[in-house]
Amino acid sequence: MDETSDEPPTSAVLLDNCHFSQVIFNDVEKFYVPGGDITCYYTLTNNIAPRGKDWVGIFRVGWKTTREYYTFMWAPLPSGVSGHTAVQQQIQFKAYYLPKDDEYYQFCYVDQDGVVRGASVPFQFRAETEDDILVVTTQGEVEEIELQNKNLLKENEELKESCASLQKQNMDLQEQLEKTQELQNSFESLKSNTEKVEQELNSLKEENKHLKELTNCREEELHQLKEQIQKVTSEKEHLENRLKTALDHMDQLQSQVLNYEKEVARLEHDRTEQLECLNEENRQLRLTVAEQREHKEKLEHVLEDLKGWEAHLSHLLKNEQQQNCNLMKQLEEKKHLYQILQAKNNETDKENQELRKENDDLLRRLSQNAGGGLVFGNPYCGEIACHSASIRKCPMCDEVFPGAIDTSDFEAHVQSHLLECPLCNETFEKTNLQVFDDHIYCHGLE
């Protein structure tokens, strides 16, 4: 709502910790006409030192923290005035940023720490009327005002209680802030330790580089030994046998290599006696160890690749198992549904058979009692027999057809009330369409 893009500094400081007397607001009107710019006049006392991020905001009456401002303007710094005298200042608020309702508002001077240093009397943004000049109240209105005052006092007590709870929360937050500061200090110490570790790591890298240089020197020595060994061919078969033994027993050879290196160091002082034999053996062993190390590294790389593939395949296997489990659950649900539908179908067939049996019994009883139920006989018996012989009645819809109707037409009419399964030729009444659909669905599950 302000004219700048920067947010003013605010805080959650409670009202009891604010100093409202360090900045005094002057010539505050009771009403400001909406739609026009307003000028705020205030006095900086000698108890406040203005700073660059101080600001003046318009707050709705009842605010709790400085974050609840409606709009604000940066407070200008006084120029050419010593800090021990009061200074008159003014700020103009544009009409576009002012409130549009008729609630009560007040000016508040907030320093760059977010603490309120002064507040004005409340005012409204509306046109002044005669009712604002003279107010006549009746006894009932006075009682109502007293009741409102009691309610306001009660709300004031509640606000004080909430203020006390907020102060307690503020103390808890301060304790948490101290703990956070301790954690920050520990983090700084950890950071310094990390820097020391990084320095040690750099030194180790330097040592590693030095060792690589020494390794290069050893490789040159091995190259020289290789040239000397090429002159000796008499012991080739013996050394090949020893090489095969070394490949089969790599762990034993590593300990032997250390002994041979010590022996080489000792024999270097006595090259005149066994120079050719020992140098050849030492070079061959070094070559063997190097080949074994290279082979070991290759095997380690292959092992890491195999582990990666194993994890990937394990993940795929878990996914497949999960999918199979879901499919098995769906299959079990379909089977259960099929069993339920099959049971319903069996019950329906059983009911149909019972109904047909009852219908046959009723027809049989009707035919038996056609003329024997009356003392003097049934005068309509002959007519009923004649009439029943000359008409046909649909068993589905009770529609009556003349006896002269063609049998194929009568069967076509009865068939129009039935649905036939295209898979097992079982018939269902059209009124039992749901049973027919469930029957077709059960064939789909099979």
Tab-separated table of C-alpha atoms in Angstrom:
chain	number	residue	atom	x	y	z
A	1	MET	CA	0.000	0.000	0.000
A	2	ASP	CA	3.011	2.321	0.270
A	3	GLU	CA	4.613	4.277	-2.515
A	4	THR	CA	7.916	2.394	-2.364
A	5	SER	CA	8.812	-1.173	-3.115
A	6	ASP	CA	10.869	-1.640	0.091
A	7	GLU	CA	9.174	-3.074	3.133
A	8	PRO	CA	9.595	-1.038	6.333
A	9	PRO	CA	11.381	-2.611	9.319
A	10	THR	CA	8.856	-4.152	11.718
A	11	SER	CA	8.932	-6.334	14.812
A	12	ALA	CA	6.698	-8.339	17.117
A	13	VAL	CA	7.438	-6.064	20.114
A	14	LEU	CA	4.461	-5.772	22.456
A	15	LEU	CA	2.745	-2.460	23.208
A	16	ASP	CA	4.002	-2.414	26.801
A	17	ASN	CA	7.606	-2.131	25.548
A	18	CYS	CA	6.946	0.874	23.275
A	19	HIS	CA	7.700	4.531	24.087
A	20	PHE	CA	4.879	6.664	22.734
A	21	SER	CA	6.149	9.974	24.177
A	22	GLN	CA	9.385	10.352	22.194
A	23	VAL	CA	7.504	11.582	19.073
A	24	ILE	CA	4.487	13.909	19.466
A	25	PHE	CA	1.932	14.287	16.670
A	26	ASN	CA	0.466	17.790	16.272
A	27	ASP	CA	-2.723	19.186	14.694
A	28	VAL	CA	-4.324	15.781	14.154
A	29	GLU	CA	-7.881	16.227	12.869
A	30	LYS	CA	-10.784	14.129	14.107
A	31	PHE	CA	-11.906	13.569	10.518
A	32	TYR	CA	-10.122	13.617	7.171
A	33	VAL	CA	-12.197	13.981	4.038
A	34	PRO	CA	-11.779	10.904	1.763
A	35	GLY	CA	-10.235	11.451	-1.653
A	36	GLY	CA	-7.706	14.086	-0.640
A	37	ASP	CA	-4.055	14.118	0.445
A	38	ILE	CA	-3.378	14.566	4.166
A	39	THR	CA	-0.358	16.084	5.914
A	40	CYS	CA	0.948	14.598	9.143
A	41	TYR	CA	2.711	17.046	11.528
A	42	TYR	CA	4.885	15.681	14.325
A	43	THR	CA	7.643	16.775	16.704
A	44	LEU	CA	10.861	14.833	17.354
A	45	THR	CA	11.806	15.323	21.014
A	46	ASN	CA	15.363	15.304	22.299
A	47	ASN	CA	14.796	11.715	23.596
A	48	ILE	CA	15.005	10.167	20.115
A	49	ALA	CA	17.786	10.094	17.562
A	50	PRO	CA	16.219	9.801	14.079
A	51	ARG	CA	17.769	7.301	11.665
A	52	GLY	CA	17.507	6.630	7.948
A	53	LYS	CA	15.069	3.708	8.174
A	54	ASP	CA	12.543	5.394	10.515
A	55	TRP	CA	9.026	5.588	9.110
A	56	VAL	CA	5.539	6.925	9.867
A	57	GLY	CA	2.634	4.534	9.334
A	58	ILE	CA	-1.158	4.650	9.487
A	59	PHE	CA	-2.494	1.884	11.745
A	60	ARG	CA	-6.070	0.790	12.426
A	61	VAL	CA	-6.927	1.288	16.086
A	62	GLY	CA	-6.505	-2.009	17.944
A	63	TRP	CA	-3.219	-3.038	16.273
A	64	LYS	CA	-0.915	-5.356	18.199
A	65	THR	CA	2.416	-5.206	16.324
A	66	THR	CA	4.039	-2.855	13.822
A	67	ARG	CA	3.481	-5.435	11.078
A	68	GLU	CA	-0.203	-4.439	10.975
A	69	TYR	CA	0.324	-1.068	9.265
A	70	TYR	CA	-2.065	-0.028	6.487
A	71	THR	CA	0.357	2.291	4.656
A	72	PHE	CA	3.585	4.100	5.502
A	73	MET	CA	6.029	6.830	4.425
A	74	TRP	CA	9.746	7.056	5.152
A	75	ALA	CA	10.456	9.685	7.815
A	76	PRO	CA	12.821	12.420	6.507
A	77	LEU	CA	15.954	13.115	8.499
A	78	PRO	CA	16.093	16.629	10.001
A	79	SER	CA	18.830	18.781	8.545
A	80	GLY	CA	20.899	21.422	10.304
A	81	VAL	CA	19.529	20.763	13.784
A	82	SER	CA	21.425	19.522	16.819
A	83	GLY	CA	20.272	16.385	18.560
A	84	HIS	CA	19.388	18.188	21.848
A	85	THR	CA	16.452	20.276	20.546
A	86	ALA	CA	12.934	19.387	19.419
A	87	VAL	CA	12.382	19.301	15.650
A	88	GLN	CA	9.126	19.923	13.761
A	89	GLN	CA	8.617	17.554	10.824
A	90	GLN	CA	5.808	16.782	8.360
A	91	ILE	CA	4.919	14.042	5.866
A	92	GLN	CA	2.241	14.046	3.175
A	93	PHE	CA	0.242	10.874	2.465
A	94	LYS	CA	-1.265	10.589	-1.016
A	95	ALA	CA	-5.017	9.989	-1.246
A	96	TYR	CA	-4.561	6.868	-3.391
A	97	TYR	CA	-2.862	4.968	-0.544
A	98	LEU	CA	-5.252	6.051	2.253
A	99	PRO	CA	-7.986	3.810	3.732
A	100	LYS	CA	-11.428	3.928	2.152
A	101	ASP	CA	-13.526	2.849	5.161
A	102	ASP	CA	-14.735	4.838	8.203
A	103	GLU	CA	-12.773	2.881	10.819
A	104	TYR	CA	-10.609	4.669	13.382
A	105	TYR	CA	-6.909	5.038	12.504
A	106	GLN	CA	-3.879	6.733	14.061
A	107	PHE	CA	-0.376	7.852	13.070
A	108	CYS	CA	2.571	5.927	14.558
A	109	TYR	CA	6.272	6.785	14.367
A	110	VAL	CA	8.378	3.560	14.114
A	111	ASP	CA	12.187	3.496	14.245
A	112	GLN	CA	14.362	1.246	12.108
A	113	ASP	CA	14.337	-1.400	14.853
A	114	GLY	CA	10.563	-1.755	14.437
A	115	VAL	CA	9.762	-0.117	17.821
A	116	VAL	CA	6.954	2.479	18.125
A	117	ARG	CA	8.269	5.840	19.412
A	118	GLY	CA	5.052	7.863	19.173
A	119	ALA	CA	1.330	7.566	18.374
A	120	SER	CA	-1.390	10.097	17.590
A	121	VAL	CA	-5.016	10.349	18.716
A	122	PRO	CA	-7.509	8.322	16.622
A	123	PHE	CA	-9.169	9.830	13.563
A	124	GLN	CA	-11.516	8.789	10.747
A	125	PHE	CA	-11.649	9.153	6.972
A	126	ARG	CA	-15.142	10.612	6.392
A	127	ALA	CA	-16.889	13.932	5.958
A	128	GLU	CA	-17.673	15.843	9.158
A	129	THR	CA	-21.412	16.193	9.928
A	130	GLU	CA	-23.431	18.087	12.493
A	131	ASP	CA	-23.936	14.871	14.442
A	132	ASP	CA	-20.228	14.939	15.184
A	133	ILE	CA	-20.540	18.366	16.800
A	134	LEU	CA	-23.459	17.816	19.193
A	135	VAL	CA	-24.449	14.440	20.581
A	136	VAL	CA	-27.597	14.060	22.739
A	137	THR	CA	-27.981	10.753	24.515
A	138	THR	CA	-30.998	9.355	26.355
A	139	GLN	CA	-30.993	7.344	29.536
A	140	GLY	CA	-31.265	4.095	27.553
A	141	GLU	CA	-28.332	5.082	25.414
A	142	VAL	CA	-26.357	5.934	28.544
A	143	GLU	CA	-27.072	2.497	29.954
A	144	GLU	CA	-26.097	0.951	26.651
A	145	ILE	CA	-22.849	2.944	26.654
A	146	GLU	CA	-22.153	1.788	30.218
A	147	LEU	CA	-22.763	-1.788	29.137
A	148	GLN	CA	-20.389	-1.266	26.216
A	149	ASN	CA	-17.820	0.183	28.632
A	150	LYS	CA	-18.166	-2.924	30.811
A	151	ASN	CA	-17.668	-5.108	27.765
A	152	LEU	CA	-14.698	-3.013	26.730
A	153	LEU	CA	-13.223	-3.372	30.220
A	154	LYS	CA	-13.731	-7.106	30.010
A	155	GLU	CA	-12.069	-7.155	26.587
A	156	ASN	CA	-9.276	-5.042	28.042
A	157	GLU	CA	-8.692	-7.649	30.760
A	158	GLU	CA	-8.683	-10.378	28.150
A	159	LEU	CA	-6.231	-8.377	26.073
A	160	LYS	CA	-4.001	-7.967	29.122
A	161	GLU	CA	-4.096	-11.721	29.693
A	162	SER	CA	-3.260	-12.339	26.040
A	163	CYS	CA	-0.515	-9.726	26.349
A	164	ALA	CA	0.927	-11.623	29.317
A	165	SER	CA	0.818	-14.870	27.343
A	166	LEU	CA	2.498	-13.128	24.407
A	167	GLN	CA	5.213	-11.837	26.744
A	168	LYS	CA	5.759	-15.384	27.938
A	169	GLN	CA	5.935	-16.549	24.327
A	170	ASN	CA	8.422	-13.753	23.660
A	171	MET	CA	10.597	-14.986	26.524
A	172	ASP	CA	10.401	-18.511	25.142
A	173	LEU	CA	11.367	-17.196	21.730
A	174	GLN	CA	14.324	-15.371	23.262
A	175	GLU	CA	15.444	-18.618	24.914
A	176	GLN	CA	15.111	-20.357	21.578
A	177	LEU	CA	17.108	-17.541	20.011
A	178	GLU	CA	19.883	-18.084	22.553
A	179	LYS	CA	19.860	-21.803	21.767
A	180	THR	CA	19.998	-20.941	18.092
A	181	GLN	CA	22.987	-18.701	18.774
A	182	GLU	CA	24.685	-21.582	20.581
A	183	LEU	CA	23.995	-23.815	17.610
A	184	GLN	CA	25.416	-21.095	15.352
A	185	ASN	CA	28.591	-21.013	17.459
A	186	SER	CA	28.870	-24.787	17.286
A	187	PHE	CA	28.331	-24.556	13.535
A	188	GLU	CA	31.174	-22.035	13.282
A	189	SER	CA	33.442	-24.363	15.259
A	190	LEU	CA	32.462	-27.253	12.989
A	191	LYS	CA	33.162	-25.044	10.004
A	192	SER	CA	36.638	-24.243	11.308
A	193	ASN	CA	37.248	-27.953	11.938
A	194	THR	CA	36.107	-28.662	8.395
A	195	GLU	CA	38.597	-26.126	7.078
A	196	LYS	CA	41.339	-27.842	9.070
A	197	VAL	CA	40.308	-31.200	7.649
A	198	GLU	CA	40.374	-29.710	4.147
A	199	GLN	CA	43.903	-28.435	4.801
A	200	GLU	CA	44.933	-31.889	5.967
A	201	LEU	CA	43.297	-33.328	2.857
A	202	ASN	CA	45.328	-30.968	0.672
A	203	SER	CA	48.504	-32.034	2.464
A	204	LEU	CA	47.580	-35.670	1.886
A	205	LYS	CA	47.054	-34.897	-1.781
A	206	GLU	CA	50.547	-33.406	-1.903
A	207	GLU	CA	51.938	-36.537	-0.268
A	208	ASN	CA	50.035	-38.662	-2.778
A	209	LYS	CA	51.561	-36.640	-5.597
A	210	HIS	CA	55.005	-37.197	-4.106
A	211	LEU	CA	54.328	-40.922	-3.852
A	212	LYS	CA	53.269	-40.983	-7.501
A	213	GLU	CA	56.614	-39.403	-8.412
A	214	LEU	CA	58.394	-42.088	-6.394
A	215	THR	CA	56.320	-44.683	-8.220
A	216	ASN	CA	57.483	-43.290	-11.532
A	217	CYS	CA	61.069	-43.625	-10.357
A	218	ARG	CA	60.393	-47.229	-9.380
A	219	GLU	CA	58.920	-47.848	-12.810
A	220	GLU	CA	62.121	-46.583	-14.380
A	221	GLU	CA	64.112	-48.948	-12.178
A	222	LEU	CA	61.814	-51.786	-13.214
A	223	HIS	CA	62.391	-50.887	-16.833
A	224	GLN	CA	66.130	-51.148	-16.305
A	225	LEU	CA	65.698	-54.474	-14.582
A	226	LYS	CA	63.544	-55.637	-17.485
A	227	GLU	CA	66.374	-54.891	-19.897
A	228	GLN	CA	68.754	-56.892	-17.712
A	229	ILE	CA	66.332	-59.812	-17.459
A	230	GLN	CA	65.918	-60.013	-21.203
A	231	LYS	CA	69.557	-61.184	-21.326
A	232	VAL	CA	68.782	-64.125	-19.104
A	233	THR	CA	66.782	-66.874	-20.837
A	234	SER	CA	67.949	-69.946	-19.007
A	235	GLU	CA	65.538	-69.561	-16.087
A	236	LYS	CA	62.426	-68.665	-18.168
A	237	GLU	CA	60.542	-71.918	-17.579
A	238	HIS	CA	61.295	-71.843	-13.854
A	239	LEU	CA	59.986	-68.277	-13.536
A	240	GLU	CA	56.815	-69.080	-15.547
A	241	ASN	CA	56.031	-71.902	-13.136
A	242	ARG	CA	56.543	-69.586	-10.231
A	243	LEU	CA	54.266	-67.008	-11.942
A	244	LYS	CA	51.446	-69.560	-12.232
A	245	THR	CA	51.909	-70.445	-8.561
A	246	ALA	CA	51.789	-66.739	-7.676
A	247	LEU	CA	48.521	-66.250	-9.619
A	248	ASP	CA	46.913	-69.139	-7.735
A	249	HIS	CA	48.095	-67.871	-4.346
A	250	MET	CA	47.841	-64.054	-4.573
A	251	ASP	CA	47.581	-63.471	-0.831
A	252	GLN	CA	50.700	-65.552	-0.117
A	253	LEU	CA	52.613	-63.764	-2.829
A	254	GLN	CA	51.890	-60.346	-1.325
A	255	SER	CA	53.682	-61.314	1.872
A	256	GLN	CA	56.422	-62.908	-0.218
A	257	VAL	CA	56.758	-59.687	-2.229
A	258	LEU	CA	57.517	-57.772	0.958
A	259	ASN	CA	60.172	-60.336	1.876
A	260	TYR	CA	61.599	-60.186	-1.644
A	261	GLU	CA	61.700	-56.379	-1.521
A	262	LYS	CA	63.613	-56.552	1.755
A	263	GLU	CA	65.872	-59.145	0.202
A	264	VAL	CA	66.419	-56.933	-2.841
A	265	ALA	CA	67.325	-54.004	-0.557
A	266	ARG	CA	69.818	-56.245	1.179
A	267	LEU	CA	71.174	-57.756	-2.028
A	268	GLU	CA	71.686	-54.369	-3.663
A	269	HIS	CA	74.819	-54.034	-1.457
A	270	ASP	CA	76.108	-57.291	-2.818
A	271	ARG	CA	75.303	-57.062	-6.550
A	272	THR	CA	78.689	-58.462	-7.513
A	273	GLU	CA	77.774	-61.936	-6.210
A	274	GLN	CA	74.193	-62.606	-7.354
A	275	LEU	CA	73.213	-59.530	-9.357
A	276	GLU	CA	71.764	-61.248	-12.415
A	277	CYS	CA	69.721	-63.875	-10.552
A	278	LEU	CA	68.262	-61.660	-7.837
A	279	ASN	CA	67.527	-58.709	-10.123
A	280	GLU	CA	65.720	-61.009	-12.553
A	281	GLU	CA	63.693	-62.567	-9.757
A	282	ASN	CA	62.881	-59.179	-8.184
A	283	ARG	CA	61.774	-57.672	-11.508
A	284	GLN	CA	59.653	-60.675	-12.342
A	285	LEU	CA	57.956	-60.555	-8.949
A	286	ARG	CA	57.296	-56.832	-9.267
A	287	LEU	CA	55.766	-57.375	-12.676
A	288	THR	CA	53.655	-60.149	-11.259
A	289	VAL	CA	52.449	-57.978	-8.385
A	290	ALA	CA	51.661	-55.111	-10.749
A	291	GLU	CA	49.699	-57.412	-13.018
A	292	GLN	CA	47.902	-58.861	-10.047
A	293	ARG	CA	47.033	-55.395	-8.753
A	294	GLU	CA	45.774	-54.321	-12.167
A	295	HIS	CA	43.757	-57.520	-12.407
A	296	LYS	CA	42.410	-56.916	-8.901
A	297	GLU	CA	41.390	-53.348	-9.783
A	298	LYS	CA	39.656	-54.588	-12.926
A	299	LEU	CA	37.857	-57.207	-10.865
A	300	GLU	CA	36.820	-54.527	-8.349
A	301	HIS	CA	35.419	-52.352	-11.174
A	302	VAL	CA	33.610	-55.353	-12.610
A	303	LEU	CA	32.290	-56.149	-9.130
A	304	GLU	CA	30.997	-52.584	-8.697
A	305	ASP	CA	29.301	-52.764	-12.116
A	306	LEU	CA	27.761	-56.108	-11.163
A	307	LYS	CA	26.523	-54.638	-7.890
A	308	GLY	CA	24.907	-51.766	-9.804
A	309	TRP	CA	23.245	-54.216	-12.178
A	310	GLU	CA	22.193	-56.349	-9.216
A	311	ALA	CA	20.532	-53.350	-7.535
A	312	HIS	CA	18.855	-52.388	-10.810
A	313	LEU	CA	17.603	-55.936	-11.399
A	314	SER	CA	16.468	-56.168	-7.783
A	315	HIS	CA	14.478	-52.960	-8.234
A	316	LEU	CA	12.912	-54.320	-11.438
A	317	LEU	CA	12.147	-57.611	-9.688
A	318	LYS	CA	10.429	-55.785	-6.835
A	319	ASN	CA	8.353	-53.802	-9.322
A	320	GLU	CA	7.368	-56.992	-11.144
A	321	GLN	CA	6.504	-58.681	-7.858
A	322	GLN	CA	4.391	-55.713	-6.838
A	323	GLN	CA	2.582	-55.760	-10.179
A	324	ASN	CA	2.012	-59.525	-9.886
A	325	CYS	CA	0.690	-59.028	-6.366
A	326	ASN	CA	-1.708	-56.336	-7.587
A	327	LEU	CA	-2.855	-58.570	-10.445
A	328	MET	CA	-3.385	-61.482	-8.053
A	329	LYS	CA	-5.454	-59.211	-5.789
A	330	GLN	CA	-7.538	-58.089	-8.747
A	331	LEU	CA	-7.968	-61.727	-9.837
A	332	GLU	CA	-9.069	-62.715	-6.329
A	333	GLU	CA	-11.559	-59.849	-6.298
A	334	LYS	CA	-12.912	-60.888	-9.721
A	335	LYS	CA	-13.196	-64.496	-8.566
A	336	HIS	CA	-14.983	-63.407	-5.409
A	337	LEU	CA	-17.343	-61.251	-7.459
A	338	TYR	CA	-17.924	-64.166	-9.839
A	339	GLN	CA	-18.752	-66.458	-6.935
A	340	ILE	CA	-21.182	-63.880	-5.531
A	341	LEU	CA	-22.862	-63.433	-8.914
A	342	GLN	CA	-22.964	-67.209	-9.452
A	343	ALA	CA	-24.593	-67.633	-6.037
A	344	LYS	CA	-27.117	-64.927	-6.871
A	345	ASN	CA	-27.798	-66.611	-10.207
A	346	ASN	CA	-28.326	-69.980	-8.497
A	347	GLU	CA	-30.677	-68.387	-5.995
A	348	THR	CA	-32.590	-66.715	-8.835
A	349	ASP	CA	-32.850	-70.021	-10.717
A	350	LYS	CA	-34.053	-71.740	-7.587
A	351	GLU	CA	-36.660	-69.034	-6.983
A	352	ASN	CA	-37.786	-69.299	-10.617
A	353	GLN	CA	-38.180	-73.067	-10.273
A	354	GLU	CA	-40.156	-72.657	-7.056
A	355	LEU	CA	-42.351	-70.006	-8.678
A	356	ARG	CA	-42.912	-72.224	-11.691
A	357	LYS	CA	-43.756	-75.124	-9.409
A	358	GLU	CA	-46.200	-72.980	-7.448
A	359	ASN	CA	-47.706	-71.754	-10.734
A	360	ASP	CA	-48.157	-75.347	-11.911
A	361	ASP	CA	-49.745	-76.276	-8.577
A	362	LEU	CA	-52.105	-73.339	-8.790
A	363	LEU	CA	-53.051	-74.223	-12.338
A	364	ARG	CA	-53.591	-77.844	-11.311
A	365	ARG	CA	-55.766	-76.837	-8.375
A	366	LEU	CA	-57.695	-74.433	-10.564
A	367	SER	CA	-58.383	-77.169	-13.089
A	368	GLN	CA	-59.419	-79.598	-10.342
A	369	ASN	CA	-61.728	-77.065	-8.677
A	370	ALA	CA	-63.223	-75.768	-11.921
A	371	GLY	CA	-66.658	-77.369	-11.290
A	372	GLY	CA	-66.530	-78.984	-7.875
A	373	GLY	CA	-66.511	-75.988	-5.616
A	374	LEU	CA	-70.266	-75.213	-5.775
A	375	VAL	CA	-73.275	-77.301	-4.626
A	376	PHE	CA	-75.188	-76.932	-7.844
A	377	GLY	CA	-72.078	-76.802	-9.996
A	378	ASN	CA	-70.340	-73.880	-11.666
A	379	PRO	CA	-72.627	-72.389	-14.234
A	380	TYR	CA	-69.605	-70.731	-15.901
A	381	CYS	CA	-67.558	-73.918	-16.060
A	382	GLY	CA	-68.447	-74.696	-19.598
A	383	GLU	CA	-67.952	-71.112	-20.623
A	384	ILE	CA	-64.558	-70.948	-18.903
A	385	ALA	CA	-63.454	-74.203	-20.463
A	386	CYS	CA	-64.617	-73.051	-23.832
A	387	HIS	CA	-63.090	-69.644	-23.369
A	388	SER	CA	-59.767	-71.045	-22.078
A	389	ALA	CA	-59.643	-73.414	-24.998
A	390	SER	CA	-60.155	-70.595	-27.466
A	391	ILE	CA	-57.594	-68.060	-26.026
A	392	ARG	CA	-53.875	-67.986	-25.184
A	393	LYS	CA	-52.326	-65.916	-22.393
A	394	CYS	CA	-48.699	-64.678	-22.361
A	395	PRO	CA	-47.014	-65.972	-19.169
A	396	MET	CA	-44.806	-62.849	-19.050
A	397	CYS	CA	-47.135	-59.891	-19.571
A	398	ASP	CA	-50.559	-61.622	-19.157
A	399	GLU	CA	-51.553	-60.443	-22.639
A	400	VAL	CA	-54.429	-62.511	-24.086
A	401	PHE	CA	-54.289	-63.859	-27.640
A	402	PRO	CA	-57.079	-65.649	-29.578
A	403	GLY	CA	-56.778	-69.408	-29.958
A	404	ALA	CA	-56.511	-69.055	-33.723
A	405	ILE	CA	-53.157	-67.211	-33.433
A	406	ASP	CA	-50.247	-68.896	-35.096
A	407	THR	CA	-47.963	-70.772	-32.678
A	408	SER	CA	-44.859	-69.159	-34.147
A	409	ASP	CA	-46.304	-65.653	-33.543
A	410	PHE	CA	-47.200	-66.543	-29.956
A	411	GLU	CA	-43.686	-67.934	-29.341
A	412	ALA	CA	-42.138	-64.843	-30.947
A	413	HIS	CA	-44.153	-62.665	-28.560
A	414	VAL	CA	-43.015	-64.694	-25.553
A	415	GLN	CA	-39.415	-64.659	-26.843
A	416	SER	CA	-39.530	-60.825	-27.037
A	417	HIS	CA	-39.751	-60.794	-23.225
A	418	LEU	CA	-36.580	-62.916	-22.872
A	419	LEU	CA	-32.831	-62.342	-23.228
A	420	GLU	CA	-30.696	-65.252	-24.396
A	421	CYS	CA	-27.036	-65.655	-23.425
A	422	PRO	CA	-24.958	-65.909	-26.630
A	423	LEU	CA	-22.451	-68.213	-24.863
A	424	CYS	CA	-24.529	-70.813	-23.014
A	425	ASN	CA	-28.066	-70.160	-24.515
A	426	GLU	CA	-29.541	-69.623	-21.050
A	427	THR	CA	-32.590	-67.297	-21.089
A	428	PHE	CA	-33.400	-64.423	-18.723
A	429	GLU	CA	-36.371	-62.121	-18.438
A	430	LYS	CA	-35.818	-58.569	-19.686
A	431	THR	CA	-36.998	-57.293	-16.333
A	432	ASN	CA	-33.913	-58.984	-14.792
A	433	LEU	CA	-31.438	-57.078	-16.981
A	434	GLN	CA	-28.934	-56.752	-14.111
A	435	VAL	CA	-28.896	-60.532	-13.617
A	436	PHE	CA	-28.291	-60.963	-17.355
A	437	ASP	CA	-25.376	-58.463	-17.289
A	438	ASP	CA	-23.840	-60.199	-14.267
A	439	HIS	CA	-24.174	-63.534	-16.065
A	440	ILE	CA	-22.327	-62.170	-19.142
A	441	TYR	CA	-19.651	-60.656	-16.857
A	442	CYS	CA	-19.113	-64.040	-15.198
A	443	HIS	CA	-18.432	-65.552	-18.638
A	444	GLY	CA	-15.832	-62.820	-19.136
A	445	LEU	CA	-14.096	-63.820	-15.895
A	446	GLU	CA	-13.913	-67.446	-17.040
